[in-house]
Coordinates of C-alpha atoms in Angstrom, one line a residue:
M222 CA -29.2 -3.3 8.2
S223 CA -28.7 -0.6 6.4
D224 CA -25.7 0.4 4.4
N225 CA -24.2 2.9 7.3
D226 CA -24.0 -0.5 9.4
K227 CA -20.8 -2.0 10.4
T228 CA -20.3 -5.3 11.3
Q229 CA -17.4 -7.5 13.1
I230 CA -16.9 -10.9 12.8
F231 CA -15.3 -12.5 15.4
N232 CA -14.4 -16.4 14.6
Y233 CA -13.3 -18.7 17.3
G234 CA -12.4 -21.9 17.2
N235 CA -10.7 -23.8 14.0
A236 CA -11.9 -23.1 10.9
S237 CA -11.5 -25.9 8.8
K238 CA -14.1 -27.8 10.8
S239 CA -17.3 -28.5 9.0
N240 CA -20.1 -26.8 10.1
K241 CA -21.7 -28.8 14.0
E242 CA -24.6 -28.7 15.6
E243 CA -22.4 -27.2 18.4
D244 CA -21.4 -24.7 16.2
K245 CA -22.9 -21.1 17.2
T246 CA -23.4 -17.7 15.4
Q247 CA -24.9 -14.9 17.5
H248 CA -25.8 -11.2 15.4
L249 CA -25.7 -8.6 17.9
N250 CA -26.4 -5.2 17.2
K251 CA -24.8 -2.2 18.6
D252 CA -27.4 -1.3 20.8
E253 CA -27.5 -4.8 22.7
N254 CA -25.4 -4.6 25.5
V255 CA -22.9 -7.2 25.2
A256 CA -19.8 -7.3 28.0
K257 CA -16.4 -7.1 26.9
T258 CA -15.4 -10.0 28.4
Q259 CA -17.5 -11.9 26.1
L260 CA -16.0 -10.9 23.7
Q261 CA -12.4 -10.8 24.4
S262 CA -12.1 -14.4 25.6
P263 CA -13.3 -17.2 23.3
P264 CA -16.2 -19.8 24.2
T265 CA -15.1 -22.8 26.0
A266 CA -17.6 -25.1 24.5
G267 CA -17.2 -25.7 20.7
D268 CA -16.7 -23.4 18.0
Q269 CA -18.4 -20.3 18.0
T270 CA -18.8 -16.8 15.5
I271 CA -19.8 -13.7 16.7
I272 CA -21.1 -11.4 14.5
I273 CA -21.6 -7.5 16.2
G274 CA -23.4 -4.9 14.1
Q275 CA -21.9 -1.7 14.6
G276 CA -25.4 -0.2 13.4
S277 CA -25.9 3.2 12.1
S278 CA -24.7 6.3 14.2
N279 CA -25.7 10.0 13.8
S280 CA -22.3 11.6 14.7
E281 CA -21.1 9.4 11.7
K282 CA -19.2 11.6 9.3
T283 CA -21.4 12.0 6.2
T284 CA -19.2 12.1 2.6
T285 CA -20.3 14.7 0.3
K286 CA -19.2 14.4 -3.5
R287 CA -16.7 16.9 -4.5
K288 CA -16.2 18.0 -8.4
L289 CA -13.5 16.2 -10.2
V290 CA -11.1 19.3 -11.4
G291 CA -7.9 17.7 -13.4
W292 CA -5.3 14.9 -12.8
L293 CA -2.1 14.8 -11.7
V294 CA -0.3 12.7 -14.1
S295 CA 3.2 10.8 -13.9
Y296 CA 5.7 8.5 -15.7
T297 CA 7.9 8.6 -13.4
L298 CA 6.1 6.7 -10.8
D299 CA 5.6 4.2 -13.5
E300 CA 6.6 4.3 -17.1
A301 CA 3.5 3.3 -18.0
G302 CA 1.4 6.2 -16.6
T303 CA 0.1 7.1 -13.1
D304 CA -2.7 9.5 -12.7
F305 CA -4.2 10.6 -9.3
R306 CA -7.5 12.5 -9.7
L307 CA -8.3 16.5 -8.1
F308 CA -11.4 17.2 -6.6
E309 CA -12.3 20.8 -6.1
G310 CA -11.2 22.0 -2.7
K311 CA -7.9 20.8 -0.8
N312 CA -6.1 17.6 -2.2
K313 CA -3.6 16.4 0.4
L314 CA 0.0 14.8 -1.2
G315 CA 2.4 12.8 0.8
R316 CA 3.7 9.4 2.1
N317 CA 1.1 9.3 5.0
Q318 CA -2.0 7.0 4.1
S319 CA -4.4 10.0 5.1
N320 CA -3.5 12.0 2.4
D321 CA -5.8 12.0 -0.9
I322 CA -2.8 11.7 -3.3
R323 CA -1.0 9.1 -1.2
I324 CA 3.1 8.6 -2.5
F325 CA 4.6 5.6 -0.8
Q326 CA 7.0 4.9 -3.0
D327 CA 9.5 7.7 -2.9
P328 CA 11.2 8.6 0.2
K329 CA 12.1 11.8 -0.3
I330 CA 8.5 12.5 -0.5
S331 CA 7.6 13.6 3.5
G332 CA 4.6 12.3 5.2
E333 CA 2.1 15.9 4.6
H334 CA 4.5 16.9 1.6
A335 CA 1.9 19.3 -0.3
T336 CA -1.5 20.7 -0.6
L337 CA -3.1 21.0 -4.0
L338 CA -6.1 23.9 -3.9
F339 CA -8.5 23.8 -6.4
R340 CA -10.5 26.9 -5.9
G341 CA -13.0 29.0 -8.2
N342 CA -11.1 27.6 -11.5
D343 CA -8.0 27.6 -10.6
L344 CA -5.5 25.2 -9.3
Y345 CA -2.4 26.1 -6.0
V346 CA 0.1 24.1 -4.8
K347 CA 1.7 24.8 -1.9
D348 CA 4.6 23.3 -0.1
E349 CA 3.7 21.8 3.6
L350 CA 7.5 22.5 4.7
A351 CA 8.4 19.6 3.3
S352 CA 12.0 17.7 4.0
N353 CA 12.9 17.9 0.4
P354 CA 11.8 20.6 -1.8
S355 CA 8.6 20.5 -4.2
F356 CA 8.8 22.5 -7.5
H357 CA 6.8 23.9 -9.9
N358 CA 8.2 23.8 -13.4
S359 CA 11.5 23.5 -12.2
N360 CA 11.4 26.4 -9.8
E361 CA 12.0 25.4 -6.7
I362 CA 8.3 26.4 -4.3
K363 CA 10.0 27.7 -0.7
P364 CA 8.1 26.4 2.2
G365 CA 4.7 27.5 3.3
Q366 CA 4.9 29.0 -0.3
T367 CA 1.9 28.9 -2.7
V368 CA 1.9 28.9 -6.1
E369 CA -0.9 28.8 -9.3
V370 CA -0.3 25.9 -11.6
A371 CA -1.6 26.3 -14.7
D372 CA -2.7 22.9 -17.1
G373 CA -0.1 20.9 -18.7
D374 CA 3.0 22.6 -16.1
K375 CA 5.0 20.2 -14.0
L376 CA 5.1 19.5 -10.4
Q377 CA 8.1 17.5 -8.8
F378 CA 7.7 16.1 -5.3
G379 CA 10.7 14.1 -4.4
D380 CA 12.0 12.3 -7.2
N381 CA 8.7 12.1 -9.2
E382 CA 7.6 14.2 -11.8
F383 CA 4.0 15.0 -12.5
I384 CA 2.0 17.0 -14.9
F385 CA -1.2 19.0 -14.1
R386 CA -4.0 18.1 -16.5
K387 CA -7.3 20.3 -15.7
A388 CA -10.8 18.8 -16.4
W389 CA -12.7 20.8 -19.1
L390 CA -15.2 22.4 -16.9

């Protein structure tokens, strides 16, 4: 199997039982036809494990590496300090799991609160119409407004403050 292969494992039966001769393991590749009903109901005779390899697909997205360009550092999320990497291009910030920078601890941060865009050699932050305002050096960023952020500038989202530190490129 290649690194792109995905495997799903379904265990049926009692996991505390030791391996017996009637226990069976099947490994099925994605390309093999398997009726869905075979996987939805557990086998009737003995314990059985079915491993289904998803295989690789040309339709899967290939990820490209993006250059590390800086960090957001917060001492309000954790007094020992927490940092979030910023990469070239768009970096989404908010509570949603799909964000590049996910801050779930603060209920005042919206699901899609802000976009941090690193283009050329500059960082820009845009408030994404968040319920609560974003701030740049204590100045409110208006909804939909984009502002340039310099090394050492302070950003605030919800109740948390962040310092932007630029990587030396």
